[in-house]
Amino acid sequence: MSSPYARRRERFLRALPERACAIIGGAAEMRRNGDVHYPFRQHSDLLYLTGFPEPDALAVFTPGRERRFTLLVRPRDAEQERWTGRRVGVEGAVERYGADQAFPITEAPQRLHELLDGCDEVFLHPGDNPELDALVLRTMAALRRRERQGCRAPRRITDIQTVLHEQRLIKDEEALASLRRAVEITAEAHRLAMGAARAGTYEYEIEALVDYTFRRHGGYPGYGTIVAAGANATILHYVDAADVLRPGQLLLVDGGCEWQGFTADVTRTYPVATAEGRACFSPAQRRVYEVVLRAQQEGIALARPGVTIDDIHRRCIEVLTEGMVALGLLSGQPAELIDKGEYKRYYMHRTSHWLGMDVHDVGDYAPGGQPRPLQPGMVFTIEPGLYIGEGEQEPPEYRGIGVRIEDDILITEDGHEVLTRAIPKDPSELEALVGSGRT
Ligand code: GLY
Ligand code: MN
Ligand code: MN
């Protein structure tokens, strides 16, 4: 058993009840316009367990049967393959992807009927793929109707997240190797963006440089790269990337490379350099930046097994709220401003999310309703920010300043590792690097 996929399947199969059937639908091609499609990205659950790269696939796991891993895939088709590319096909699904048996995806209704017959429990991610949900429900109903003839329908549907997403939450060796490579490429992209961030450059040019760097190494953007100059940075998921960089602005770049299905997620904020390449925070920008940096550093310092993401969020909110008072954005007692939620005027998102195959990765944040203690092998972001609107009521020197600093953290046995530590965030280091054309 050599491939990471085979090892993951073995663990997954062992975690399922003997009489279960787990069903995982792959992604479909998405039409963009006319007969043009968006670039295809496999569903993360299917990718995690199989590595199978094509649209219209279905994986079925039956731990109690002799053939435990079934793949349904697009069959080979010489005419179609001439136009739209090679296919693995039914035989390839067995030979190259380790399925115990494989069938054409067109046989899904009949094969599911056979595979579900006699199982007690169906593991599925309800609501994730309504078409698949409907097919499974129809199949269960058909089996129920035939119980007098000796069929037996499953009695329960269980959310697959209780098993598979728990497994995805703790990164295995191969997942960590992919994340580390994703981080390396992401570091190069951010450094190139810093070097290029001069007044007169357009946001889309920086975006192109970041995405080009990902592609140059065989990766992809793990999510839409955010490049936001000036007040655009106060829009959390700004995607227009259409404005020119002006002297005196800050530039926020949130970009992460996806490598072999795993993505980094990194934000840096720094001053736009002059056309000649000199970069300097204004005193007001630097004050805001240092509050966010301190919040992030204190949050990171807490990260170790047993601590919760809520503890880290709480600490970041405390530092940010104290900062808001010190800057004159809010007035009052920080503890009271936190209790009343007043800080949300400038910090409206959570500090952390799980990171992995999806940028906002799977994994229960509060199993049984209780915040989850961190464990070795978990990876998540710490990304505090301050986003100050341009309204009349804001102090003029801070209007339109948006800062976020985001790193990727791995929990280890005795603490944590900041996977993205090679990407500069010290303000003086940034001033030296930004606009220099150097990396
Ligand atoms: N890039 C999305 C996020 O930071 O959560
Ligand atoms: Mn993030
Ligand atoms: Mn991000």
Coordinates of C-alpha atoms and ligand atoms in Angstrom, one line a residue:
M1 CA 0.0 0.0 0.0
S2 CA 2.2 2.8 -1.3
S3 CA 0.2 5.9 -2.4
P4 CA -1.1 8.5 0.1
Y5 CA -4.6 7.9 -1.4
A6 CA -4.5 4.2 -0.6
R7 CA -3.4 5.0 3.0
R8 CA -6.1 7.6 3.4
R9 CA -8.8 5.2 2.0
E10 CA -7.6 2.5 4.4
R11 CA -8.0 4.8 7.4
F12 CA -11.4 6.1 6.1
L13 CA -12.7 2.5 5.5
R14 CA -11.5 1.5 9.0
A15 CA -13.4 4.4 10.5
L16 CA -16.7 3.5 8.9
P17 CA -19.2 1.0 10.4
E18 CA -19.0 -2.5 8.8
R19 CA -22.5 -2.2 7.2
A20 CA -22.1 1.4 5.9
C21 CA -21.9 2.7 2.4
A22 CA -20.1 6.0 1.9
I23 CA -20.8 8.0 -1.3
I24 CA -18.7 10.8 -2.6
G25 CA -19.5 12.8 -5.7
G26 CA -16.9 14.5 -7.8
A27 CA -17.2 17.9 -9.2
A28 CA -18.9 18.6 -12.6
E29 CA -17.6 20.9 -15.3
M30 CA -19.1 24.4 -14.8
R31 CA -20.2 26.4 -17.8
R32 CA -18.7 29.9 -17.9
N33 CA -20.4 31.2 -21.1
G34 CA -21.4 29.8 -24.5
D35 CA -19.5 26.5 -24.8
V36 CA -16.6 27.7 -22.5
H37 CA -16.1 26.1 -19.1
Y38 CA -14.3 27.3 -16.0
P39 CA -11.1 25.5 -15.3
F40 CA -12.0 22.2 -13.7
R41 CA -11.2 21.6 -10.0
Q42 CA -12.0 18.2 -8.5
H43 CA -14.1 18.1 -5.3
S44 CA -11.8 18.1 -2.4
D45 CA -13.3 15.0 -0.7
L46 CA -12.9 12.9 -3.8
L47 CA -9.4 14.3 -4.5
Y48 CA -8.3 13.6 -0.9
L49 CA -9.2 9.9 -1.1
T50 CA -8.6 9.1 -4.8
G51 CA -6.5 11.7 -6.6
F52 CA -8.9 11.1 -9.5
P53 CA -8.7 14.2 -11.7
E54 CA -11.7 14.1 -14.0
P55 CA -15.3 15.5 -13.9
D56 CA -18.4 13.3 -13.4
A57 CA -16.8 10.7 -11.1
L58 CA -18.4 9.0 -8.1
A59 CA -16.6 7.0 -5.4
V60 CA -18.4 4.5 -3.3
F61 CA -17.0 2.8 -0.2
T62 CA -18.4 -0.4 1.2
P63 CA -16.2 -1.6 4.1
G64 CA -18.1 -4.8 4.7
R65 CA -17.9 -6.1 1.2
E66 CA -15.1 -7.8 -0.6
R67 CA -14.9 -4.9 -3.2
R68 CA -14.6 -2.0 -0.8
F69 CA -13.8 0.8 -3.3
T70 CA -15.9 1.4 -6.4
L71 CA -15.3 4.2 -8.9
L72 CA -17.8 5.4 -11.5
V73 CA -16.2 7.4 -14.2
R74 CA -16.6 8.8 -17.7
P75 CA -15.9 5.9 -20.1
R76 CA -13.2 6.1 -22.8
D77 CA -14.6 7.7 -26.0
A78 CA -12.2 8.2 -28.9
E79 CA -14.3 10.9 -30.6
Q80 CA -14.8 12.9 -27.4
E81 CA -11.2 12.5 -26.4
R82 CA -10.1 14.0 -29.7
W83 CA -11.8 17.2 -28.8
T84 CA -11.7 17.5 -25.0
G85 CA -8.7 15.4 -23.9
R86 CA -7.7 12.0 -22.7
R87 CA -9.8 10.1 -20.2
V88 CA -8.7 7.6 -17.6
G89 CA -11.7 5.4 -18.4
V90 CA -13.1 2.4 -16.5
E91 CA -10.1 0.2 -16.8
G92 CA -7.7 3.0 -15.9
A93 CA -9.8 3.7 -12.7
V94 CA -8.9 0.1 -11.6
E95 CA -5.3 0.0 -12.9
R96 CA -4.2 3.5 -12.1
Y97 CA -6.4 4.7 -9.3
G98 CA -6.7 1.5 -7.3
A99 CA -10.4 0.9 -7.5
D100 CA -11.6 -2.6 -6.7
Q101 CA -14.1 -2.2 -9.4
A102 CA -15.2 0.5 -11.8
F103 CA -18.2 1.3 -14.0
P104 CA -19.3 4.0 -16.5
I105 CA -20.9 6.9 -14.6
T106 CA -24.0 6.4 -16.8
E107 CA -24.6 3.2 -14.8
A108 CA -24.8 5.2 -11.5
P109 CA -28.5 4.5 -10.7
Q110 CA -28.2 0.7 -11.2
R111 CA -24.8 0.4 -9.5
L112 CA -25.9 2.5 -6.5
H113 CA -29.0 0.2 -6.2
E114 CA -26.6 -2.8 -5.9
L115 CA -24.1 -1.2 -3.6
L116 CA -26.7 0.3 -1.2
D117 CA -28.8 -2.9 -1.0
G118 CA -28.3 -4.5 2.4
C119 CA -26.4 -1.5 3.9
D120 CA -27.6 -0.1 7.2
E121 CA -26.2 3.4 6.9
V122 CA -25.4 5.8 4.1
F123 CA -22.6 8.3 4.6
L124 CA -23.1 11.4 2.4
H125 CA -22.5 15.1 2.7
P126 CA -26.2 16.2 2.5
G127 CA -26.8 19.4 0.6
D128 CA -23.4 19.5 -1.0
N129 CA -24.6 18.0 -4.3
P130 CA -28.4 18.1 -4.6
E131 CA -28.4 15.9 -7.7
L132 CA -26.5 13.2 -5.9
D133 CA -28.7 13.6 -2.8
A134 CA -31.8 13.1 -5.0
L135 CA -30.3 10.0 -6.7
V136 CA -29.4 8.4 -3.3
L137 CA -32.9 9.2 -1.9
R138 CA -34.5 7.7 -5.1
T139 CA -32.4 4.6 -4.7
M140 CA -33.3 4.2 -1.1
A141 CA -37.0 4.5 -1.9
A142 CA -36.7 2.0 -4.7
L143 CA -34.9 -0.5 -2.3
R144 CA -37.6 0.0 0.3
R145 CA -40.3 -0.8 -2.3
R146 CA -38.5 -4.0 -3.0
E147 CA -38.0 -5.2 0.5
R148 CA -40.7 -7.9 0.1
Q149 CA -38.6 -9.3 -2.7
G150 CA -35.6 -9.5 -0.4
C151 CA -33.9 -6.1 -0.9
R152 CA -33.1 -4.0 2.1
A153 CA -32.8 -0.2 2.2
P154 CA -30.4 1.7 4.5
R155 CA -32.2 3.1 7.6
R156 CA -30.0 6.1 8.2
I157 CA -28.1 8.9 6.4
T158 CA -25.2 10.3 8.3
D159 CA -23.2 13.4 7.4
I160 CA -19.8 12.2 6.0
Q161 CA -18.1 15.1 7.8
T162 CA -18.3 13.1 11.0
V163 CA -15.7 10.7 9.6
L164 CA -14.0 12.1 6.5
H165 CA -13.7 15.7 7.5
E166 CA -12.3 14.7 10.9
Q167 CA -9.6 12.9 9.0
R168 CA -8.9 15.8 6.6
L169 CA -8.6 18.1 9.6
I170 CA -5.4 16.4 10.9
K171 CA -2.9 16.8 8.1
D172 CA -0.9 13.6 7.1
E173 CA 2.7 13.6 5.9
E174 CA 1.8 14.1 2.3
A175 CA -0.7 16.9 3.0
L176 CA 2.0 18.7 5.0
A177 CA 4.5 18.2 2.2
S178 CA 2.1 19.7 -0.3
L179 CA 1.2 22.6 2.0
R180 CA 4.9 23.3 2.5
R181 CA 5.5 23.5 -1.2
A182 CA 2.4 25.7 -1.6
V183 CA 3.8 28.0 1.0
E184 CA 7.2 28.2 -0.8
I185 CA 5.6 29.2 -4.0
T186 CA 3.3 31.7 -2.2
A187 CA 6.4 33.2 -0.5
E188 CA 8.0 33.8 -3.9
A189 CA 4.8 35.4 -5.2
H190 CA 4.4 37.8 -2.3
R191 CA 8.0 38.8 -2.5
L192 CA 7.7 39.5 -6.2
A193 CA 4.5 41.5 -5.6
M194 CA 6.3 43.6 -2.9
G195 CA 9.2 44.3 -5.3
A196 CA 6.8 45.5 -8.0
A197 CA 4.3 47.6 -5.9
R198 CA 5.2 51.0 -7.3
A199 CA 2.9 53.9 -7.9
G200 CA 1.4 53.8 -11.4
T201 CA 1.2 50.0 -11.5
Y202 CA -2.3 48.6 -11.7
E203 CA -3.8 46.2 -9.1
Y204 CA -4.4 43.7 -11.9
E205 CA -0.7 43.8 -12.8
I206 CA 0.2 42.7 -9.2
E207 CA -2.6 40.1 -9.4
A208 CA -1.1 38.8 -12.7
L209 CA 2.4 38.6 -11.1
V210 CA 1.1 36.6 -8.1
D211 CA -1.0 34.2 -10.2
Y212 CA 1.8 33.9 -12.8
T213 CA 4.2 32.9 -10.1
F214 CA 1.8 30.2 -8.9
R215 CA 1.4 28.8 -12.5
R216 CA 5.1 29.1 -13.3
H217 CA 5.7 26.4 -10.6
G218 CA 2.7 24.3 -11.7
G219 CA 0.4 25.6 -9.0
Y220 CA -2.9 27.5 -9.1
P221 CA -4.5 30.3 -7.1
G222 CA -6.2 28.4 -4.2
Y223 CA -8.8 31.2 -4.2
G224 CA -9.3 34.5 -6.1
T225 CA -6.2 36.6 -5.4
I226 CA -7.1 39.8 -3.7
V227 CA -5.0 42.9 -4.6
A228 CA -6.5 46.0 -3.0
A229 CA -5.0 49.5 -2.9
G230 CA -6.0 52.2 -0.5
A231 CA -9.6 52.1 0.6
N232 CA -10.2 49.0 -1.5
A233 CA -8.4 47.1 1.3
T234 CA -11.4 47.9 3.6
I235 CA -13.5 45.6 1.3
L236 CA -12.8 42.2 2.8
H237 CA -13.0 40.1 -0.5
Y238 CA -12.3 42.9 -3.0
V239 CA -11.9 41.2 -6.4
D240 CA -12.1 44.0 -9.0
A241 CA -8.4 44.6 -9.1
A242 CA -8.9 47.5 -11.6
D243 CA -7.4 50.5 -9.9
V244 CA -4.0 52.1 -10.2
L245 CA -1.7 52.2 -7.2
R246 CA -1.1 55.7 -5.9
P247 CA 1.7 57.0 -3.8
G248 CA 0.8 57.2 -0.1
Q249 CA -1.6 54.3 -0.3
L250 CA -1.3 50.9 1.4
L251 CA -1.6 47.8 -0.7
L252 CA -3.2 44.6 0.6
V253 CA -2.4 41.4 -1.2
D254 CA -4.1 38.2 -0.1
G255 CA -2.9 35.3 -2.3
G256 CA -2.2 31.6 -1.8
C257 CA -0.9 29.0 -4.1
E258 CA -2.7 25.6 -4.3
W259 CA -0.2 22.8 -4.8
Q260 CA -1.4 19.3 -5.4
G261 CA -4.8 20.1 -4.0
F262 CA -3.6 22.0 -0.9
T263 CA -3.6 25.8 -0.6
A264 CA -1.7 28.4 1.4
D265 CA -3.6 31.5 2.5
V266 CA -1.4 34.6 3.1
T267 CA -2.0 38.3 3.4
R268 CA 0.5 41.1 3.6
T269 CA -0.1 44.9 3.7
Y270 CA 2.5 47.4 2.9
P271 CA 3.0 51.0 1.5
V272 CA 2.9 51.6 -2.2
A273 CA 6.4 52.7 -3.3
T274 CA 7.0 55.8 -5.3
A275 CA 7.7 55.5 -9.1
E276 CA 11.4 55.6 -8.1
G277 CA 10.9 52.7 -5.7
R278 CA 10.9 54.3 -2.2
A279 CA 8.3 52.9 0.2
C280 CA 7.4 54.4 3.6
F281 CA 4.4 54.0 5.9
S282 CA 2.9 57.3 6.9
P283 CA 2.9 57.7 10.7
A284 CA -0.9 57.0 10.8
Q285 CA -0.6 53.9 8.6
R286 CA 2.3 52.6 10.7
R287 CA 0.4 53.0 13.9
V288 CA -2.5 51.0 12.5
Y289 CA -0.2 48.4 11.1
E290 CA 1.6 47.9 14.4
V291 CA -1.6 47.3 16.2
V292 CA -2.6 44.6 13.8
L293 CA 0.9 43.1 13.9
R294 CA 0.9 43.0 17.7
A295 CA -2.5 41.4 17.7
Q296 CA -1.3 38.8 15.3
Q297 CA 2.0 38.1 17.2
E298 CA 0.1 37.7 20.4
G299 CA -2.4 35.4 18.8
I300 CA 0.4 33.3 17.3
A301 CA 2.2 33.1 20.6
L302 CA -0.9 31.3 22.1
A303 CA -1.0 28.6 19.4
R304 CA -0.3 25.2 20.9
P305 CA -2.2 22.0 21.7
G306 CA -5.1 22.4 24.0
V307 CA -5.7 26.1 23.2
T308 CA -8.8 26.9 21.1
I309 CA -9.3 29.1 18.0
D310 CA -11.7 31.0 20.2
D311 CA -8.9 31.8 22.7
I312 CA -6.8 33.1 19.9
H313 CA -9.6 35.2 18.5
R314 CA -10.3 36.6 21.9
R315 CA -6.7 37.6 22.4
C316 CA -6.6 39.3 19.0
I317 CA -9.8 41.2 19.7
E318 CA -8.4 42.4 23.0
V319 CA -5.2 43.8 21.4
L320 CA -7.1 45.2 18.5
T321 CA -9.7 46.9 20.7
E322 CA -7.0 48.4 23.0
G323 CA -5.4 49.6 19.8
M324 CA -8.6 51.2 18.5
V325 CA -8.9 53.1 21.8
A326 CA -5.2 54.2 21.7
L327 CA -5.6 55.4 18.1
G328 CA -8.7 57.3 19.0
L329 CA -11.1 55.2 16.8
L330 CA -13.2 54.2 19.8
S331 CA -13.5 55.6 23.2
G332 CA -14.3 53.7 26.4
Q333 CA -13.1 50.7 28.3
P334 CA -11.8 48.0 26.0
A335 CA -13.5 45.2 27.9
E336 CA -16.9 47.0 27.6
L337 CA -16.3 47.8 23.9
I338 CA -15.7 44.0 23.4
D339 CA -18.8 43.0 25.4
K340 CA -21.0 45.4 23.4
G341 CA -19.3 44.3 20.1
E342 CA -18.3 47.8 19.3
Y343 CA -15.0 46.7 18.0
K344 CA -16.8 45.1 15.0
R345 CA -17.0 48.5 13.4
Y346 CA -13.3 48.0 12.5
Y347 CA -12.8 44.3 12.8
M348 CA -15.8 42.3 11.5
H349 CA -14.4 38.9 10.7
R350 CA -13.1 35.9 12.7
T351 CA -9.4 35.5 13.2
S352 CA -8.9 32.0 12.1
H353 CA -10.2 29.2 9.8
W354 CA -9.0 25.7 9.1
L355 CA -6.7 25.5 6.1
G356 CA -6.1 22.5 3.7
M357 CA -7.6 21.4 0.4
D358 CA -10.2 24.1 0.7
V359 CA -9.0 27.6 1.8
H360 CA -11.8 27.6 4.4
D361 CA -11.2 24.0 5.1
V362 CA -13.5 21.3 6.5
G363 CA -13.5 20.3 10.1
D364 CA -15.9 20.9 13.0
Y365 CA -15.0 24.1 14.9
A366 CA -17.1 23.1 18.0
P367 CA -17.8 19.4 18.2
G368 CA -20.6 18.9 20.7
G369 CA -21.0 22.6 20.9
Q370 CA -17.7 23.2 22.7
P371 CA -14.8 25.1 21.1
R372 CA -12.3 22.5 19.9
P373 CA -8.8 22.2 21.5
L374 CA -6.1 22.4 19.0
Q375 CA -4.2 19.2 18.2
P376 CA -0.9 18.5 16.5
G377 CA -1.4 18.2 12.7
M378 CA -4.1 20.9 12.5
V379 CA -3.4 23.8 10.2
F380 CA -5.2 27.1 10.3
T381 CA -4.7 30.8 9.7
I382 CA -4.3 33.7 12.1
E383 CA -5.4 36.9 10.3
P384 CA -6.4 39.9 12.3
G385 CA -7.1 43.2 10.5
L386 CA -8.4 46.7 10.9
Y387 CA -10.7 48.2 8.3
I388 CA -11.4 51.9 8.7
G389 CA -14.2 53.3 6.6
E390 CA -14.0 56.7 4.8
G391 CA -17.0 58.2 6.6
E392 CA -17.1 61.6 8.2
Q393 CA -17.2 60.1 11.7
E394 CA -13.8 58.5 11.3
P395 CA -10.7 60.4 12.3
P396 CA -9.4 61.9 9.1
E397 CA -5.8 60.6 9.3
Y398 CA -7.1 57.0 9.4
R399 CA -9.9 57.1 6.8
G400 CA -9.7 54.4 4.1
I401 CA -6.9 52.5 5.8
G402 CA -7.3 48.7 5.6
V403 CA -4.7 46.3 7.1
R404 CA -4.7 42.5 7.3
I405 CA -1.8 40.3 8.2
E406 CA -2.4 36.6 7.7
D407 CA -0.1 33.6 8.3
D408 CA -0.6 29.8 8.2
I409 CA 0.0 27.9 11.4
L410 CA 0.7 24.2 12.0
I411 CA 0.1 22.9 15.5
T412 CA 3.0 20.7 16.6
E413 CA 3.5 18.4 19.7
D414 CA 5.0 21.2 21.7
G415 CA 3.6 24.4 20.2
H416 CA 3.3 25.6 16.6
E417 CA 5.2 26.3 13.4
V418 CA 4.5 29.4 11.4
L419 CA 4.6 27.8 7.9
T420 CA 4.6 31.2 6.2
R421 CA 7.4 32.8 8.4
A422 CA 9.6 33.5 5.3
I423 CA 7.2 36.1 4.0
P424 CA 8.3 39.5 5.4
K425 CA 5.9 41.5 7.7
D426 CA 8.2 43.6 9.8
P427 CA 7.4 47.1 8.8
S428 CA 11.0 48.3 8.3
E429 CA 11.8 45.1 6.3
L430 CA 8.8 45.8 4.1
E431 CA 9.9 49.4 3.6
A432 CA 13.3 48.2 2.3
L433 CA 11.8 45.6 0.0
V434 CA 8.7 47.2 -1.4
G435 CA 9.3 48.8 -4.8
S436 CA 12.9 47.6 -5.0
G437 CA 12.3 45.2 -7.8
R438 CA 14.1 42.7 -5.7
T439 CA 12.6 39.6 -4.1
Ligands
GLY1 N1 -8.4 34.6 1.4 C1 -9.6 34.3 2.2 C2 -9.3 34.3 3.6 O1 -8.4 34.9 4.0 O2 -10.0 33.8 4.4
MN2 MN -7.8 33.3 5.4
MN3 MN -6.6 35.2 2.9

